[in-house]
Short mmCIF file of C-alpha atoms in Angstrom, two decimals:
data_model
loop_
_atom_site.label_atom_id
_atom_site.label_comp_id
_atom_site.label_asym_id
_atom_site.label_seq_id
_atom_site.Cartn_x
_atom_site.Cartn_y
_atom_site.Cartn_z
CA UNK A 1 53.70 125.67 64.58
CA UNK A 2 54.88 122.52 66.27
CA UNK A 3 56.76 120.12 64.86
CA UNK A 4 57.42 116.62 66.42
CA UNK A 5 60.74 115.76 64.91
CA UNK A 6 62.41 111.98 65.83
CA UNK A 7 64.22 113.11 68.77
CA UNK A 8 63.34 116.78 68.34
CA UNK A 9 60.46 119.12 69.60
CA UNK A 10 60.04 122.34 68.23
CA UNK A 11 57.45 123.99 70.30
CA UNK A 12 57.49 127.26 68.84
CA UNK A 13 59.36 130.91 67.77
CA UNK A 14 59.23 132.42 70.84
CA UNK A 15 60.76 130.16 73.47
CA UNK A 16 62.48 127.76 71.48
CA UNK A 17 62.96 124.60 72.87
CA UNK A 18 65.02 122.22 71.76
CA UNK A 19 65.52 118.95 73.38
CA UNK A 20 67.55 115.88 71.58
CA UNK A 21 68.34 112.92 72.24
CA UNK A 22 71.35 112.60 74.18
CA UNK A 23 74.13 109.49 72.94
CA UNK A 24 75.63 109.39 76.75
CA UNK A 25 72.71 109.65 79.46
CA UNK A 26 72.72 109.11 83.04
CA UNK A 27 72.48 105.20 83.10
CA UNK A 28 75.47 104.52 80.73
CA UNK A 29 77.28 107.37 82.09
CA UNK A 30 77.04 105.36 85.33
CA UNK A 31 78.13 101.95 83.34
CA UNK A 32 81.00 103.38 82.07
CA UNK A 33 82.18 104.74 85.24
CA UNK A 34 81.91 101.54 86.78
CA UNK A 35 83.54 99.54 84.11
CA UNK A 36 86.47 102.24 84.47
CA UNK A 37 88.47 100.66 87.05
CA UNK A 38 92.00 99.66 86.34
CA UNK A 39 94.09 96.75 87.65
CA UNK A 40 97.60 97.33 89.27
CA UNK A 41 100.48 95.94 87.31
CA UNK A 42 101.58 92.45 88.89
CA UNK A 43 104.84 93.45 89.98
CA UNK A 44 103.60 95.85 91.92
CA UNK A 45 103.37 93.16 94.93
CA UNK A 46 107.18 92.08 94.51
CA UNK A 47 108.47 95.69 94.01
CA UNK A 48 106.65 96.79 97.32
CA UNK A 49 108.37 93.75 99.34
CA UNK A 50 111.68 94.22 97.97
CA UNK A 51 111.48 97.94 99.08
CA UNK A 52 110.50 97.32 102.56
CA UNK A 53 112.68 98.33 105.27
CA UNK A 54 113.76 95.63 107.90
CA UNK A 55 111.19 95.64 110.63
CA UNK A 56 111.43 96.43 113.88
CA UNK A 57 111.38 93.35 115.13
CA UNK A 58 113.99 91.93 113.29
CA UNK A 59 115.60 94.90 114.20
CA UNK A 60 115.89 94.24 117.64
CA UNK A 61 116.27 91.07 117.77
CA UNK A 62 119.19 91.55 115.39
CA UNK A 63 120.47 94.19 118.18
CA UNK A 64 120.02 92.01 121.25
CA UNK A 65 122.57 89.12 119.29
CA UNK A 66 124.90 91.56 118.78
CA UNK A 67 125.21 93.09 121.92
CA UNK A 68 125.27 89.68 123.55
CA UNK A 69 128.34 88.97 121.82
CA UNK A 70 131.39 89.51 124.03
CA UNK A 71 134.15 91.47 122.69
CA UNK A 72 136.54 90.24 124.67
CA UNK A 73 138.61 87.70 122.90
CA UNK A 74 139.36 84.97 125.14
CA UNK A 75 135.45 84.45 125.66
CA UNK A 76 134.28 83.61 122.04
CA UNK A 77 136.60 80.51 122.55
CA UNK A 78 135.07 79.97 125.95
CA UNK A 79 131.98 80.18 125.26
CA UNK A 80 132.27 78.04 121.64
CA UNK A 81 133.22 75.57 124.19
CA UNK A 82 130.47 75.39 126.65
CA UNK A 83 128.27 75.41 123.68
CA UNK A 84 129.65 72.27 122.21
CA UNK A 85 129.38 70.91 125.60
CA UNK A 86 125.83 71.75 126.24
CA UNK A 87 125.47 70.46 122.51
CA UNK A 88 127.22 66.91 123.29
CA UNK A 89 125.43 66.46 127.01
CA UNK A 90 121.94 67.03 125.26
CA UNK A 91 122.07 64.73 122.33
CA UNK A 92 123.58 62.31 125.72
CA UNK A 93 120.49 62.69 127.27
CA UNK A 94 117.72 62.69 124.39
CA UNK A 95 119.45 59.37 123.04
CA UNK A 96 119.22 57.83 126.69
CA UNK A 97 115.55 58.86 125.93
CA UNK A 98 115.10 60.92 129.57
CA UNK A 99 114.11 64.34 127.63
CA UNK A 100 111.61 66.01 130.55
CA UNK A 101 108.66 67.61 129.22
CA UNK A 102 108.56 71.28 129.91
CA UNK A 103 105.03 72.44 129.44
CA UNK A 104 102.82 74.03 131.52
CA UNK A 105 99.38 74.03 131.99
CA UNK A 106 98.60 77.73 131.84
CA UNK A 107 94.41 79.41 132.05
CA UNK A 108 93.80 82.59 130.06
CA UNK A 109 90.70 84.20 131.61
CA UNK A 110 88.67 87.66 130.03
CA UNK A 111 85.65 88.93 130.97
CA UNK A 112 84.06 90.36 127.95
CA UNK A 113 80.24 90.27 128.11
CA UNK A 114 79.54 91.48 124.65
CA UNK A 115 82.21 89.40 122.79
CA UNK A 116 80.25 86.67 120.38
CA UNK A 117 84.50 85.09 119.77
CA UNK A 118 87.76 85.81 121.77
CA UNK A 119 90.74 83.43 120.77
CA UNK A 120 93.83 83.39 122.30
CA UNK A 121 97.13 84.67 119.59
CA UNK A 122 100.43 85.25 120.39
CA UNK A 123 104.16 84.13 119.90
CA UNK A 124 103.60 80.36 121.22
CA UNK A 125 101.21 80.27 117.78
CA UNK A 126 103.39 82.22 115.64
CA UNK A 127 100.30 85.25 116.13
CA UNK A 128 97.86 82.51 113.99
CA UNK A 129 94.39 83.34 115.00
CA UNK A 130 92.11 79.94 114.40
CA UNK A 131 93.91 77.84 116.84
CA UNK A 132 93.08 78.66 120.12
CA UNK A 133 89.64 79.80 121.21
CA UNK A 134 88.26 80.81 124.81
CA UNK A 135 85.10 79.45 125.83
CA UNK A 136 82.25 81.20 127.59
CA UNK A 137 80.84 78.10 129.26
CA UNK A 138 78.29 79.89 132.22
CA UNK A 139 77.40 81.97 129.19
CA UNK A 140 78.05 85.24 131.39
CA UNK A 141 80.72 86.69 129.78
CA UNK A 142 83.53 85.21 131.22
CA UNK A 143 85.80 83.45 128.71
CA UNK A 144 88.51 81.00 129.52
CA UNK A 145 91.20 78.43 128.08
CA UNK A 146 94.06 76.62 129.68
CA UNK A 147 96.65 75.89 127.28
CA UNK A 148 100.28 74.16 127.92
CA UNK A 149 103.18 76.40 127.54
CA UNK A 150 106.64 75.95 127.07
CA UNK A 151 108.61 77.31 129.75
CA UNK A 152 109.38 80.79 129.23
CA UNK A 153 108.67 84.37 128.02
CA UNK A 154 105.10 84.51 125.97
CA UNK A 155 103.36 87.78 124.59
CA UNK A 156 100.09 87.45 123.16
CA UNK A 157 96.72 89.51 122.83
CA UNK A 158 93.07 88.35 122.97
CA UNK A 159 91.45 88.83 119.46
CA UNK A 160 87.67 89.43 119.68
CA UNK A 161 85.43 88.61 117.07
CA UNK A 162 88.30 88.05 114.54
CA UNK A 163 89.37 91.99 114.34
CA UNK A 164 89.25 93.51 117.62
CA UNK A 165 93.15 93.47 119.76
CA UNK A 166 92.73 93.48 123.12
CA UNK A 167 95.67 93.28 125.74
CA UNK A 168 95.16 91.09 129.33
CA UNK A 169 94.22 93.81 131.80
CA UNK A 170 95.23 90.97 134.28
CA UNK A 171 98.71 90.31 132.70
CA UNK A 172 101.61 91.74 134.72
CA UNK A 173 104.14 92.83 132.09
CA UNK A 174 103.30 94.38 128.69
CA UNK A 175 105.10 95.47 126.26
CA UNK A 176 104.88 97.86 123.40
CA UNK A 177 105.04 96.34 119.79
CA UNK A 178 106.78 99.55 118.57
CA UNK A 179 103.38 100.03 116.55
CA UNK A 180 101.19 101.49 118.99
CA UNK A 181 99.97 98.13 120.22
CA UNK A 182 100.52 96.53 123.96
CA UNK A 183 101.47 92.89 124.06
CA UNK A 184 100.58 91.09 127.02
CA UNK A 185 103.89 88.95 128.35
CA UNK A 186 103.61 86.14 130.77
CA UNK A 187 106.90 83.96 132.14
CA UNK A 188 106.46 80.49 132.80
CA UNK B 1 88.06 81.36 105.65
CA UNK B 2 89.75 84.60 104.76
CA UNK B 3 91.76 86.90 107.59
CA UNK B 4 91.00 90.00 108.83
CA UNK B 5 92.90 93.38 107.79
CA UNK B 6 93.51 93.20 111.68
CA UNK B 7 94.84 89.93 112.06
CA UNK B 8 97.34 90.63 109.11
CA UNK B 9 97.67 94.06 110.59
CA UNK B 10 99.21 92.76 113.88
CA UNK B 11 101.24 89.19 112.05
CA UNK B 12 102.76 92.11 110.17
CA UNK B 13 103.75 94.18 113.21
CA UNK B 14 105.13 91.15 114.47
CA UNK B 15 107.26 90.61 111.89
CA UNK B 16 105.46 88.30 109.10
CA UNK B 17 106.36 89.84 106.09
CA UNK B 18 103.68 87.02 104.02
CA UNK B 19 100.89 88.82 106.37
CA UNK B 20 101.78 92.24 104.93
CA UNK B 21 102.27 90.96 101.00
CA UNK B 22 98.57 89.66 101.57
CA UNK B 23 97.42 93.09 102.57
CA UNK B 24 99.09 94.58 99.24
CA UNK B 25 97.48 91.70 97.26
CA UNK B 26 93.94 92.36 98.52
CA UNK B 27 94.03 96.21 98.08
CA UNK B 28 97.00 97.00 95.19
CA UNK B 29 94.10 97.22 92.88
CA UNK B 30 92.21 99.60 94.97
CA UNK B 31 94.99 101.82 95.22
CA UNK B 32 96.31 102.00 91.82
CA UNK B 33 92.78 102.94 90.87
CA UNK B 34 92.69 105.66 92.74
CA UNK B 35 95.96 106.65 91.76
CA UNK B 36 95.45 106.63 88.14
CA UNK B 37 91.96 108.21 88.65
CA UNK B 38 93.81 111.21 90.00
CA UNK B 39 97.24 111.60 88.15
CA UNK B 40 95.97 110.57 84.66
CA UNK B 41 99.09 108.44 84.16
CA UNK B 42 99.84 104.77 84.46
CA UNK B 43 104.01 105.77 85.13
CA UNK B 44 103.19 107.79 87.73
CA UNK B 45 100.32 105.17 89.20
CA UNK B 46 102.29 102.75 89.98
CA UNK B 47 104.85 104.73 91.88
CA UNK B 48 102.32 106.25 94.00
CA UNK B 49 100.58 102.77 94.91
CA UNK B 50 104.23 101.25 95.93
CA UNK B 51 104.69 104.36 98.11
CA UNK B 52 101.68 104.28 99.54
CA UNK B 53 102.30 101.03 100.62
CA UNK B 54 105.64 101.91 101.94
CA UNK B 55 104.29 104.60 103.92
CA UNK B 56 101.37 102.75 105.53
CA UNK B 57 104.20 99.69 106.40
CA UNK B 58 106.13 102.66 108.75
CA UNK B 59 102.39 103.93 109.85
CA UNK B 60 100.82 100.31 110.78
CA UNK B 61 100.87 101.00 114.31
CA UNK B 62 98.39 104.50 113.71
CA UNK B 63 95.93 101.92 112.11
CA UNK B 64 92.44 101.50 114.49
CA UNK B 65 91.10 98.26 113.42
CA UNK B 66 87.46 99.69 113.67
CA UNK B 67 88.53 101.64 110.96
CA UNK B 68 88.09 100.01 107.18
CA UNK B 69 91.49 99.05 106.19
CA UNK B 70 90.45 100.00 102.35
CA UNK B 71 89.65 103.55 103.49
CA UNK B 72 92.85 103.83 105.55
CA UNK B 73 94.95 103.24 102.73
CA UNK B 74 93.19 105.65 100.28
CA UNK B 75 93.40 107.85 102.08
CA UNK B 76 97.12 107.42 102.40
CA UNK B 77 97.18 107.81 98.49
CA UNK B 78 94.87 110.77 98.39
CA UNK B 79 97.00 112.56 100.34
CA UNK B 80 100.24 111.33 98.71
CA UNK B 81 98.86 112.27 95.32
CA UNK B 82 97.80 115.78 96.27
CA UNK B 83 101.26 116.45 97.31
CA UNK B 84 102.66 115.04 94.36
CA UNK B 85 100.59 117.50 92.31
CA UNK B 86 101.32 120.74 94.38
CA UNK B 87 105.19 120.00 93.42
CA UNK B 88 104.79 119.33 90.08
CA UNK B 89 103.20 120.87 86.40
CA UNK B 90 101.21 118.77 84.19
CA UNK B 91 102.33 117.78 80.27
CA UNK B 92 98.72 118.00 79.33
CA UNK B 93 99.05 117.34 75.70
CA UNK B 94 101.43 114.94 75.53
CA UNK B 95 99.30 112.42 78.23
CA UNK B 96 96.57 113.24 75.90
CA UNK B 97 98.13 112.08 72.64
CA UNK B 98 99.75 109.29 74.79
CA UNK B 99 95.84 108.15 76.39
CA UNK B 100 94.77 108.23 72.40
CA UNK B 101 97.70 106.18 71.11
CA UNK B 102 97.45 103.88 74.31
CA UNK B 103 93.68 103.36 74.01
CA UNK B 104 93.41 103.23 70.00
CA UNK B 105 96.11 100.43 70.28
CA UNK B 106 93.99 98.03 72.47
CA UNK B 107 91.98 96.37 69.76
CA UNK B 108 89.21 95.81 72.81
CA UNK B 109 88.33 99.28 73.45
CA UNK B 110 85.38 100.66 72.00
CA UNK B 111 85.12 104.27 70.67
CA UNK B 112 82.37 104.97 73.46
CA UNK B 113 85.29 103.95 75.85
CA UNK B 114 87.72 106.10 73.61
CA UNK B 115 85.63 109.12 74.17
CA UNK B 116 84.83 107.97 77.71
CA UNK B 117 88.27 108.54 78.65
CA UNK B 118 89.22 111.51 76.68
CA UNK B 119 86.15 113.04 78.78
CA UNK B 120 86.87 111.90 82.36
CA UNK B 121 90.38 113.14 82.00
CA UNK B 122 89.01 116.76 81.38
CA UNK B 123 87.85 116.53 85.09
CA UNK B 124 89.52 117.73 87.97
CA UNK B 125 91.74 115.72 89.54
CA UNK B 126 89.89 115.57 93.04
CA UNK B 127 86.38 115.30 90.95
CA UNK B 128 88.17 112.16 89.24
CA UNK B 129 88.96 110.84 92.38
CA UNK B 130 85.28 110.79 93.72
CA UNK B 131 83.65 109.53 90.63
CA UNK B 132 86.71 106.67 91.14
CA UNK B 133 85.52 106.15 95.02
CA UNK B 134 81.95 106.26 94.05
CA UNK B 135 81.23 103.94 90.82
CA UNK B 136 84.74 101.87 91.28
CA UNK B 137 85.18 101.49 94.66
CA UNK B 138 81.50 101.83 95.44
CA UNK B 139 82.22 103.80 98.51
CA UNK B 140 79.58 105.88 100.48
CA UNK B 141 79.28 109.57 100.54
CA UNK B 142 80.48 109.21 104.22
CA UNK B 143 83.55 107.10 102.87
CA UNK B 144 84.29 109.48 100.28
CA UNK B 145 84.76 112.23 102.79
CA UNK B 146 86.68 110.44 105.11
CA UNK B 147 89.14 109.65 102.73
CA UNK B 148 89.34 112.40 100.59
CA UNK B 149 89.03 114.85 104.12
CA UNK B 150 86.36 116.74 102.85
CA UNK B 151 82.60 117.10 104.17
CA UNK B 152 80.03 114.58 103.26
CA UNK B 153 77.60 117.70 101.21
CA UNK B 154 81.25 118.53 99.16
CA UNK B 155 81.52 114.76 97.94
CA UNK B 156 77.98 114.78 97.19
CA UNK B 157 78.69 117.99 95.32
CA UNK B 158 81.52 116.21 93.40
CA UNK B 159 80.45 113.44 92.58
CA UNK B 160 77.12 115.29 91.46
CA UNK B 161 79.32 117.66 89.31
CA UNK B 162 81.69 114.90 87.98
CA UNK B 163 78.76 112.88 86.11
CA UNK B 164 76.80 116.30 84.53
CA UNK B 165 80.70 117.31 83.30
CA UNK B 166 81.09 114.20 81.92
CA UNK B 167 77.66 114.13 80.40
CA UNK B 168 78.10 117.41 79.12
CA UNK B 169 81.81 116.47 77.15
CA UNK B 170 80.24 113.65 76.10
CA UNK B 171 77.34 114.85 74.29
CA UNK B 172 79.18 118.04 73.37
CA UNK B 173 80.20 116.83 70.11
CA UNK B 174 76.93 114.63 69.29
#
């Protein structure tokens, strides 16, 4: 009545079964669909740049030279002038070797009791994390640095454990980045 | 060391345009994937994955850095693909003789893989898409839903339903 078959079982009339072997089971099924991913085209990368618009930044910044730039004609000569003088009086005074440092000593301070890394990124680093880095030294959660500044307008933002933005509650000024981010500004 | 998406988040904010090119480096792959998973076409891939990175350039500032930047930006494709396909009908046959010419062609591919492919592109777009997140991207179930905006017991379901299909095209014929 029964008949083992390689790969097949007949059990019987009634109630039929067949089972076979199956080519494509569950584990290579799996393989395959792991082994299916695909890899973008290279020029993917360069296309996306080329198509980005100019950002916001640049933007403004691009805005603010503009605008500074007086329409009145008799000041572009003026001011070409004072330029050149500032120009002449400085390379006067750096060859005469009496160039005056401008730094300051300035102390970043954040309490942030479950932080295990807080380093300090912002314009004067060019927004490099890996440079400066706050120290918790009563090990209470109160991190600090004192860095020397250039004279000046400064935004920045703590970065805790190398992802997490956080503004200085203590800072003054802030600004938006025009991405839904606060930078902190101090002026030295 | 390597950077966090949220360092090269914010440098790109700020105006480093190297910061964002390493973003689209790291996770071009990840989105074409997807992409391809879901439209069936190479053409049409990479068009998608350039606009998806377009789009999340202008939406950087919605990005929460507790987030997973790879899950952010499929999701941006997900979505960008689904609206792609509500605006547009299919040329079923002719991608299907193209796949056959394109994957006969390639002197690597095995018939297995042949068949593989004729199978998986029988599936439903959105079923593609899990089986893509699941075995290629080796996302959770949890993932899955968050990026394809569906509950986590429907990507289980899809996922579930994508490998017996599969299984059952593949053994049709044997």
């Amino acid at each position: 009545m029964g008949e083992m078959i390689l790969g097949y079982v007949k059990v019987s009339q009634k109630g039929t079964k067949e089972m076979k072997d199956e080519r494509y089971n569950d584990e290579m099924i799996e393989e395959m669909l792991e082994d299916s991913g695909r890899s973008a085209p290279e020029h993917i990368t360069a296309n996306v740049m080329k198509s980005l618009p100019m950002t916001k930044t640049a933007s403004i910044q691009m805005g603010q030279i503009i605008e500074f730039w007086p329409r009145e004609k008799w000041l572009m000569p003026a001011f070409a002038g004072a330029a050149a003088a500032v120009i002449f009086m400085g390379g006067i005074i750096m060859a005469l070797g009496h160039v005056m440092s401008d730094k300051v000593l300035v102390t970043f301070e954040i309490a942030a009791p479950d932080a295990k890394q807080i380093e300090l990124v912002g314009t004067f680093n060019s927004w490099e994390p890996g440079q400066i880095t706050l120290q918790d030294k009563n090990k209470d959660g109160h991190w600090s640095v004192t860095v020397p500044l250039q004279e000046g307008r400064h935004e920045y933002m703590f970065l805790v454990d190398g992802k997490h933005w956080m503004a200085d509650p203590t800072a003054a000024l802030h600004r938006p980045d025009g991405f839904g981010r606060n930078n902190s500004i101090i002026e030295i | 060391m390597e950077i966090s998406d949220s360092v090269l988040v914010k440098q790109s904010i700020e105006g480093n345009r190297d910061s964002f090119e390493t973003l689209v480096k790291r996770y071009k792959d990840n989105v074409y994937n997807l992409a391809y998973r879901m439209t069936k076409s190479s053409a049409d891939a990479e068009d998608i994955t350039q606009e998806t990175f377009l789009r999340a350039y202008r939406k950087l500032g919605r990005y929460n850095e507790n987030y997973s930047f790879r899950n952010w930006i499929l999701t941006i494709c997900s979505n960008l693909t689904k609206n792609i396909f509500r605006k547009r009908v299919r040329r079923k046959e002719i991608e299907e003789n193209y796949i056959e010419q394109e994957y006969l062609a390639e002197k690597s591919q095995t018939r297995e893989k042949y068949e593989f492919e004729v199978a998986l592109k029988k599936l439903r777009p959105d079923v593609r898409a899990a089986l893509a997140l699941k075995y290629v991207e080796g996302c959770s179930f949890e993932d899955i839903a968050d990026i394809l905006r569906i509950g986590v017991s429907a990507a289980k379901m899809r996922v579930k339903r994508g490998r017996d299909q599969l299984k059952k095209y593949l053994n049709k014929n044997y």
